[in-house]
Amino acid sequence: MELDAAKMIGAGLATLGLGGVGIGLGTLFGNFVAGALRNPAAAPKVFPNLLLGVALTEALGIFSLLIGLLVLFG
Amino acid sequence: MELDAAKMIGAGLATLGLGGVGIGLGTLFGNFVAGALRNPAAAPKVFPNLLLGVALTEALGIFSLLIGLLVLFG
Amino acid sequence: MELDAAKMIGAGLATLGLGGVGIGLGTLFGNFVAGALRNPAAAPKVFPNLLLGVALTEALGIFSLLIGLLVLFG
Amino acid sequence: MELDAAKMIGAGLATLGLGGVGIGLGTLFGNFVAGALRNPAAAPKVFPNLLLGVALTEALGIFSLLIGLLVLFG
Amino acid sequence: MELDAAKMIGAGLATLGLGGVGIGLGTLFGNFVAGALRNPAAAPKVFPNLLLGVALTEALGIFSLLIGLLVLFG
């Protein structure tokens, strides 16, 4: 297989990480909105924790996108 | 297949680990925000446990990124 | 396929184990923080069980990383 | 494909089992700590059942590691 | 691809079964310990059902290991 062809397959495979992070972020926000609907008064206090979780989880998706772009153009 | 071509496919596959850790972190933070919305007073006491879990889980994602970068540039 | 090329693909595949262990650790810590927020007084008593679970689960991730590094550099 | 190259890919694939067992152990310990936080008094009585489950599940991870090492060095 | 090389890849793929059975056993024992912690008095009566489930689930893991070893050495 030539290098150019392998780049296409590698970049496609790199979206596997994006998919997993998508499941994780969906679970995270899903739990937050379910809890916030049960106890709306507490939501502003818990919001910073949500943002911390989003930042740490989303970082993995950014790493994955980075690998995909490095494979494609690096 | 040449070495250069295989590097591209290997790096793409290495995002599998990032995806799994993304699911794990989403579940972890999702359970934390759901519990914190139910009992906001206890959240500061449980926060160190959350950070321990984040560190141990995120480490696996960093290992995975490390393997991906070693494959790509090592 | 040459040996060098296969090493790259094998190391990428070895992150599959890291991803699965990431999901498991996230579930384990997620359940712990959810339970500790419901009953904070009992958390110190259950903490050793958590550490036992973390050690046994994390070991599988270390095995997986070990295989990945053996494939890459062994 | 030569035998040496296939060994690398086979060992990488063998971490699939480690990942699955990691998910399983996380679910098992997660349910135990969640239940023990709800009813700490009963935890010592249920602990032997936990150990039985851990032994039977971890064995599958060890089998998987065994296949990985047999493929790599056997 | 030669027969020897294919054996290595086949044995690695055979761990897919071990991983799936690991997830299943973890869910099975996790639900048992969670239920036993909620109602410890009933646990001995439900234990035979757990063993039946374990035997039937673990058998699939053993079949998977058998195929892996047959592929490798058969």
Coordinates of C-alpha atoms in Angstrom, one line a residue:
Chain A
M1 CA 0.0 0.0 0.0
E2 CA 1.4 3.5 -0.8
L3 CA 1.8 6.2 1.8
D4 CA -1.0 8.4 0.3
A5 CA -3.5 5.5 0.4
A6 CA -2.6 4.6 4.0
K7 CA -3.1 8.2 5.1
M8 CA -6.8 8.0 4.0
I9 CA -7.4 4.8 6.0
G10 CA -5.6 6.1 9.1
A11 CA -7.5 9.4 9.1
G12 CA -10.8 7.5 8.8
L13 CA -9.8 5.2 11.7
A14 CA -8.9 8.2 13.9
T15 CA -12.6 9.2 14.1
L16 CA -13.0 6.1 16.4
G17 CA -11.8 8.3 19.2
L18 CA -14.2 11.0 18.3
G19 CA -17.1 8.5 18.5
G20 CA -16.1 7.3 22.0
V21 CA -15.8 10.9 23.3
G22 CA -19.2 11.6 21.8
I23 CA -20.8 8.8 23.8
G24 CA -19.0 10.1 26.9
L25 CA -20.1 13.7 26.5
G26 CA -23.7 12.6 25.8
T27 CA -23.7 10.6 29.1
L28 CA -22.2 13.5 31.0
F29 CA -24.7 16.2 29.8
G30 CA -27.6 13.7 29.9
N31 CA -26.9 13.1 33.6
F32 CA -26.6 16.8 34.2
V33 CA -29.9 17.8 32.6
A34 CA -31.7 14.9 34.3
G35 CA -30.4 16.0 37.7
A36 CA -31.0 19.7 37.0
L37 CA -34.6 19.0 36.1
R38 CA -35.0 17.2 39.4
N39 CA -33.4 20.0 41.5
P40 CA -33.1 23.2 39.4
A41 CA -32.0 25.3 42.4
A42 CA -28.7 23.4 42.7
A43 CA -27.8 23.6 39.0
P44 CA -25.6 26.8 39.2
K45 CA -23.5 25.3 42.0
V46 CA -22.8 22.1 40.1
F47 CA -22.2 23.9 36.8
P48 CA -18.4 24.4 37.3
N49 CA -18.1 20.6 37.9
L50 CA -19.8 20.0 34.6
L51 CA -17.4 22.4 32.8
L52 CA -14.4 20.6 34.4
G53 CA -15.8 17.3 33.1
V54 CA -16.5 18.6 29.7
A55 CA -13.0 20.1 29.4
L56 CA -11.2 16.9 30.4
T57 CA -13.4 14.7 28.2
E58 CA -13.4 17.0 25.2
A59 CA -9.6 17.1 25.4
L60 CA -9.5 13.4 24.4
G61 CA -11.6 14.3 21.4
I62 CA -9.3 17.1 20.4
F63 CA -6.3 14.7 20.8
S64 CA -8.1 12.3 18.5
L65 CA -8.8 15.0 15.9
L66 CA -5.2 16.1 16.2
I67 CA -4.0 12.6 15.4
G68 CA -6.4 12.5 12.4
L69 CA -5.1 15.8 11.0
L70 CA -1.5 14.8 11.6
V71 CA -2.1 11.6 9.7
L72 CA -3.8 13.4 6.9
F73 CA -1.4 16.4 6.5
G74 CA 1.6 15.7 8.8
Chain B
M1 CA 3.1 -2.5 3.2
E2 CA 5.9 0.0 3.8
L3 CA 6.8 1.4 7.2
D4 CA 5.5 4.9 6.4
A5 CA 2.1 3.6 5.3
A6 CA 1.7 1.4 8.4
K7 CA 2.5 4.3 10.7
M8 CA -0.5 6.2 9.4
I9 CA -2.9 3.2 10.0
G10 CA -1.3 2.4 13.4
A11 CA -1.8 6.0 14.6
G12 CA -5.4 6.0 13.5
L13 CA -6.0 2.8 15.4
A14 CA -4.4 4.2 18.5
T15 CA -7.4 6.6 18.9
L16 CA -9.4 3.5 20.0
G17 CA -8.0 4.0 23.5
L18 CA -8.9 7.7 23.5
G19 CA -12.5 6.8 22.6
G20 CA -12.8 4.2 25.4
V21 CA -11.4 6.7 28.0
G22 CA -13.8 9.3 26.7
I23 CA -16.8 7.0 27.5
G24 CA -15.3 6.3 30.9
L25 CA -14.7 10.0 31.9
G26 CA -18.2 10.9 30.7
T27 CA -19.8 8.2 32.9
L28 CA -17.6 9.2 35.8
F29 CA -18.5 13.0 35.6
G30 CA -22.1 12.2 34.7
N31 CA -22.5 10.2 37.9
F32 CA -20.8 12.9 39.9
V33 CA -23.0 15.8 38.6
A34 CA -26.2 13.6 39.0
G35 CA -25.2 12.9 42.6
A36 CA -24.1 16.5 43.4
L37 CA -27.5 17.8 42.1
R38 CA -29.3 15.4 44.5
N39 CA -27.1 16.2 47.5
P40 CA -25.1 19.5 46.8
A41 CA -23.9 19.8 50.4
A42 CA -21.8 16.6 50.2
A43 CA -20.1 17.5 46.9
P44 CA -16.9 19.1 48.3
K45 CA -16.3 16.0 50.5
V46 CA -16.5 13.6 47.5
F47 CA -14.6 15.9 45.1
P48 CA -11.1 14.4 46.0
N49 CA -12.4 10.9 45.1
L50 CA -13.6 12.3 41.8
L51 CA -10.2 13.8 41.1
L52 CA -8.5 10.4 42.0
G53 CA -10.8 8.7 39.5
V54 CA -10.1 11.3 36.8
A55 CA -6.4 11.0 37.2
L56 CA -6.4 7.2 37.0
T57 CA -8.7 7.1 34.0
E58 CA -7.2 10.0 32.1
A59 CA -3.8 8.3 32.5
L60 CA -5.0 5.5 30.3
G61 CA -5.9 8.1 27.7
I62 CA -2.5 9.7 27.9
F63 CA -0.9 6.2 27.5
S64 CA -3.0 5.8 24.4
L65 CA -2.0 9.2 23.0
L66 CA 1.6 8.4 23.8
I67 CA 1.4 5.2 21.8
G68 CA -0.2 7.0 18.9
L69 CA 2.5 9.7 18.9
L70 CA 5.3 7.0 19.3
V71 CA 3.8 5.2 16.3
L72 CA 3.6 8.4 14.2
F73 CA 7.0 10.0 15.1
G74 CA 8.9 7.3 17.1
Chain C
M1 CA 4.1 -6.9 5.2
E2 CA 7.5 -6.2 6.8
L3 CA 8.1 -6.6 10.6
D4 CA 8.6 -2.9 11.1
A5 CA 5.3 -2.0 9.5
A6 CA 3.4 -4.7 11.5
K7 CA 4.8 -3.3 14.7
M8 CA 3.1 0.0 14.1
I9 CA -0.3 -1.6 13.4
G10 CA 0.1 -4.0 16.4
A11 CA 0.9 -1.2 18.8
G12 CA -2.1 0.8 17.6
L13 CA -4.4 -2.2 18.1
A14 CA -3.0 -2.7 21.6
T15 CA -4.7 0.5 22.7
L16 CA -8.0 -1.4 22.5
G17 CA -7.3 -2.8 25.9
L18 CA -6.6 0.7 27.3
G19 CA -10.0 1.9 26.0
G20 CA -11.9 -0.9 27.6
V21 CA -10.2 -0.4 31.0
G22 CA -11.0 3.3 30.7
I23 CA -14.7 2.5 30.4
G24 CA -14.4 0.1 33.4
L25 CA -12.6 2.6 35.6
G26 CA -15.1 5.3 34.7
T27 CA -18.0 3.0 35.7
L28 CA -16.3 2.0 38.9
F29 CA -15.5 5.5 40.1
G30 CA -18.8 6.8 38.8
N31 CA -20.7 4.4 41.0
F32 CA -18.5 5.2 43.9
V33 CA -19.0 9.0 43.7
A34 CA -22.7 8.5 43.1
G35 CA -23.0 6.3 46.2
A36 CA -20.7 8.5 48.3
L37 CA -22.9 11.5 47.5
R38 CA -26.0 9.6 48.7
N39 CA -24.4 8.4 51.9
P40 CA -21.1 10.3 52.7
A41 CA -20.7 8.9 56.1
A42 CA -20.1 5.4 54.8
A43 CA -17.5 6.4 52.1
P44 CA -14.3 5.8 54.3
K45 CA -15.5 2.3 55.1
V46 CA -16.1 1.4 51.4
F47 CA -12.9 3.1 50.1
P48 CA -10.6 0.0 50.6
N49 CA -13.0 -1.9 48.3
L50 CA -12.8 0.8 45.7
L51 CA -9.0 0.6 45.8
L52 CA -9.1 -3.2 45.4
G53 CA -11.3 -2.8 42.4
V54 CA -9.1 0.0 40.9
A55 CA -5.9 -2.1 41.4
L56 CA -7.4 -5.2 39.7
T57 CA -8.9 -3.2 36.8
E58 CA -5.9 -0.9 36.3
A59 CA -3.7 -4.0 36.1
L60 CA -5.4 -5.0 32.9
G61 CA -4.7 -1.6 31.4
I62 CA -1.0 -2.0 32.4
F63 CA -0.9 -5.4 30.8
S64 CA -2.3 -3.9 27.7
L65 CA 0.2 -1.0 27.7
L66 CA 2.9 -3.6 28.3
I67 CA 1.9 -5.6 25.2
G68 CA 1.8 -2.4 23.2
L69 CA 5.3 -1.4 24.3
L70 CA 6.6 -5.0 23.8
V71 CA 5.2 -4.9 20.3
L72 CA 6.7 -1.5 19.5
F73 CA 10.1 -2.0 21.0
G74 CA 10.4 -5.7 22.0
Chain D
M1 CA 2.8 -11.6 5.4
E2 CA 5.7 -13.1 7.4
L3 CA 5.3 -14.9 10.7
D4 CA 7.2 -12.2 12.7
A5 CA 4.9 -9.5 11.3
A6 CA 1.7 -11.5 12.0
K7 CA 2.9 -12.0 15.6
M8 CA 2.8 -8.2 16.2
I9 CA -0.7 -7.8 14.9
G10 CA -2.0 -10.9 16.7
A11 CA -0.6 -9.7 20.0
G12 CA -2.2 -6.3 19.5
L13 CA -5.5 -7.9 18.8
A14 CA -5.2 -10.1 21.9
T15 CA -5.7 -6.9 24.1
L16 CA -9.4 -7.0 22.9
G17 CA -10.0 -9.5 25.7
L18 CA -8.2 -7.3 28.3
G19 CA -10.5 -4.4 27.3
G20 CA -13.7 -6.4 27.7
V21 CA -12.7 -7.8 31.1
G22 CA -11.8 -4.3 32.2
I23 CA -15.3 -3.2 31.4
G24 CA -16.7 -6.2 33.3
L25 CA -14.6 -5.7 36.4
G26 CA -15.5 -2.0 36.5
T27 CA -19.2 -2.9 36.4
L28 CA -18.8 -5.6 39.0
F29 CA -16.9 -3.4 41.5
G30 CA -19.0 -0.4 40.7
N31 CA -22.2 -2.3 41.6
F32 CA -20.5 -3.6 44.8
V33 CA -19.4 -0.1 46.1
A34 CA -22.7 1.4 45.2
G35 CA -24.5 -1.3 47.1
A36 CA -22.1 -1.2 50.0
L37 CA -22.6 2.6 50.4
R38 CA -26.3 2.0 50.5
N39 CA -26.1 -0.8 53.1
P40 CA -22.6 -0.9 54.7
A41 CA -23.5 -3.4 57.4
A42 CA -24.1 -6.2 54.8
A43 CA -20.9 -5.6 52.9
P44 CA -18.8 -8.2 54.7
K45 CA -21.4 -10.9 54.1
V46 CA -21.5 -10.2 50.3
F47 CA -17.7 -9.8 50.0
P48 CA -17.1 -13.5 49.3
N49 CA -19.5 -13.4 46.4
L50 CA -17.6 -10.4 45.0
L51 CA -14.3 -12.3 45.2
L52 CA -15.9 -15.3 43.4
G53 CA -17.0 -13.0 40.6
V54 CA -13.7 -11.2 40.5
A55 CA -11.8 -14.5 40.2
L56 CA -14.0 -15.9 37.5
T57 CA -13.9 -12.6 35.5
E58 CA -10.2 -11.9 36.0
A59 CA -9.4 -15.4 34.8
L60 CA -10.7 -14.4 31.4
G61 CA -8.3 -11.5 31.3
I62 CA -5.4 -13.7 32.3
F63 CA -6.4 -16.2 29.5
S64 CA -6.4 -13.2 27.1
L65 CA -3.0 -12.1 28.3
L66 CA -1.7 -15.6 28.0
I67 CA -2.8 -15.8 24.4
G68 CA -1.2 -12.5 23.7
L69 CA 2.1 -13.6 25.2
L70 CA 1.9 -17.0 23.5
V71 CA 1.4 -15.2 20.2
L72 CA 4.3 -12.8 20.8
F73 CA 6.8 -15.2 22.3
G74 CA 5.4 -18.8 21.8
Chain E
M1 CA -0.3 -14.9 3.8
E2 CA 1.3 -18.2 5.1
L3 CA -0.6 -20.6 7.4
D4 CA 1.8 -19.8 10.4
A5 CA 1.2 -16.1 10.1
A6 CA -2.6 -16.5 9.9
K7 CA -2.6 -18.6 13.0
M8 CA -1.2 -15.7 15.0
I9 CA -3.9 -13.3 13.8
G10 CA -6.6 -15.8 14.3
A11 CA -5.6 -16.5 17.9
G12 CA -5.5 -12.7 18.6
L13 CA -9.0 -12.3 17.2
A14 CA -10.3 -15.3 19.3
T15 CA -9.9 -13.1 22.4
L16 CA -12.9 -11.1 21.2
G17 CA -15.0 -13.8 22.8
L18 CA -13.1 -13.6 26.1
G19 CA -13.7 -9.8 26.2
G20 CA -17.4 -10.2 25.6
V21 CA -17.8 -12.9 28.2
G22 CA -15.9 -10.6 30.6
I23 CA -18.4 -7.8 30.2
G24 CA -21.3 -10.3 30.7
L25 CA -19.9 -11.9 33.9
G26 CA -19.2 -8.5 35.3
T27 CA -22.8 -7.4 34.7
L28 CA -24.1 -10.7 36.1
F29 CA -22.1 -10.6 39.3
G30 CA -22.6 -6.9 39.6
N31 CA -26.3 -7.2 39.6
F32 CA -26.1 -10.1 42.1
V33 CA -24.0 -8.2 44.7
A34 CA -26.1 -5.1 44.3
G35 CA -29.3 -7.1 44.9
A36 CA -27.7 -9.1 47.8
L37 CA -26.7 -5.9 49.5
R38 CA -30.3 -4.7 49.3
N39 CA -31.7 -7.9 50.7
P40 CA -29.0 -10.0 52.3
A41 CA -31.4 -12.5 53.8
A42 CA -32.5 -13.7 50.3
A43 CA -29.0 -14.1 48.9
P44 CA -28.5 -17.9 49.7
K45 CA -31.8 -18.7 48.0
V46 CA -30.8 -16.9 44.8
F47 CA -27.2 -18.2 44.8
P48 CA -28.0 -21.3 42.7
N49 CA -29.5 -19.1 40.0
L50 CA -26.3 -17.1 40.0
L51 CA -24.2 -20.3 39.6
L52 CA -26.3 -21.4 36.7
G53 CA -25.8 -18.1 34.9
V54 CA -22.1 -18.2 35.6
A55 CA -21.7 -21.7 34.3
L56 CA -23.6 -20.9 31.1
T57 CA -21.7 -17.6 30.6
E58 CA -18.3 -18.8 31.5
A59 CA -18.7 -21.8 29.1
L60 CA -18.7 -19.3 26.2
G61 CA -15.3 -17.9 27.4
I62 CA -13.9 -21.4 27.7
F63 CA -15.1 -22.2 24.1
S64 CA -13.4 -19.0 23.0
L65 CA -10.2 -19.9 24.7
L66 CA -10.4 -23.4 23.2
I67 CA -10.7 -22.0 19.7
G68 CA -7.8 -19.6 20.4
L69 CA -5.6 -22.5 21.5
L70 CA -6.8 -24.8 18.7
V71 CA -5.9 -22.0 16.2
L72 CA -2.5 -21.6 17.8
F73 CA -1.5 -25.2 18.3
G74 CA -4.1 -27.4 16.5

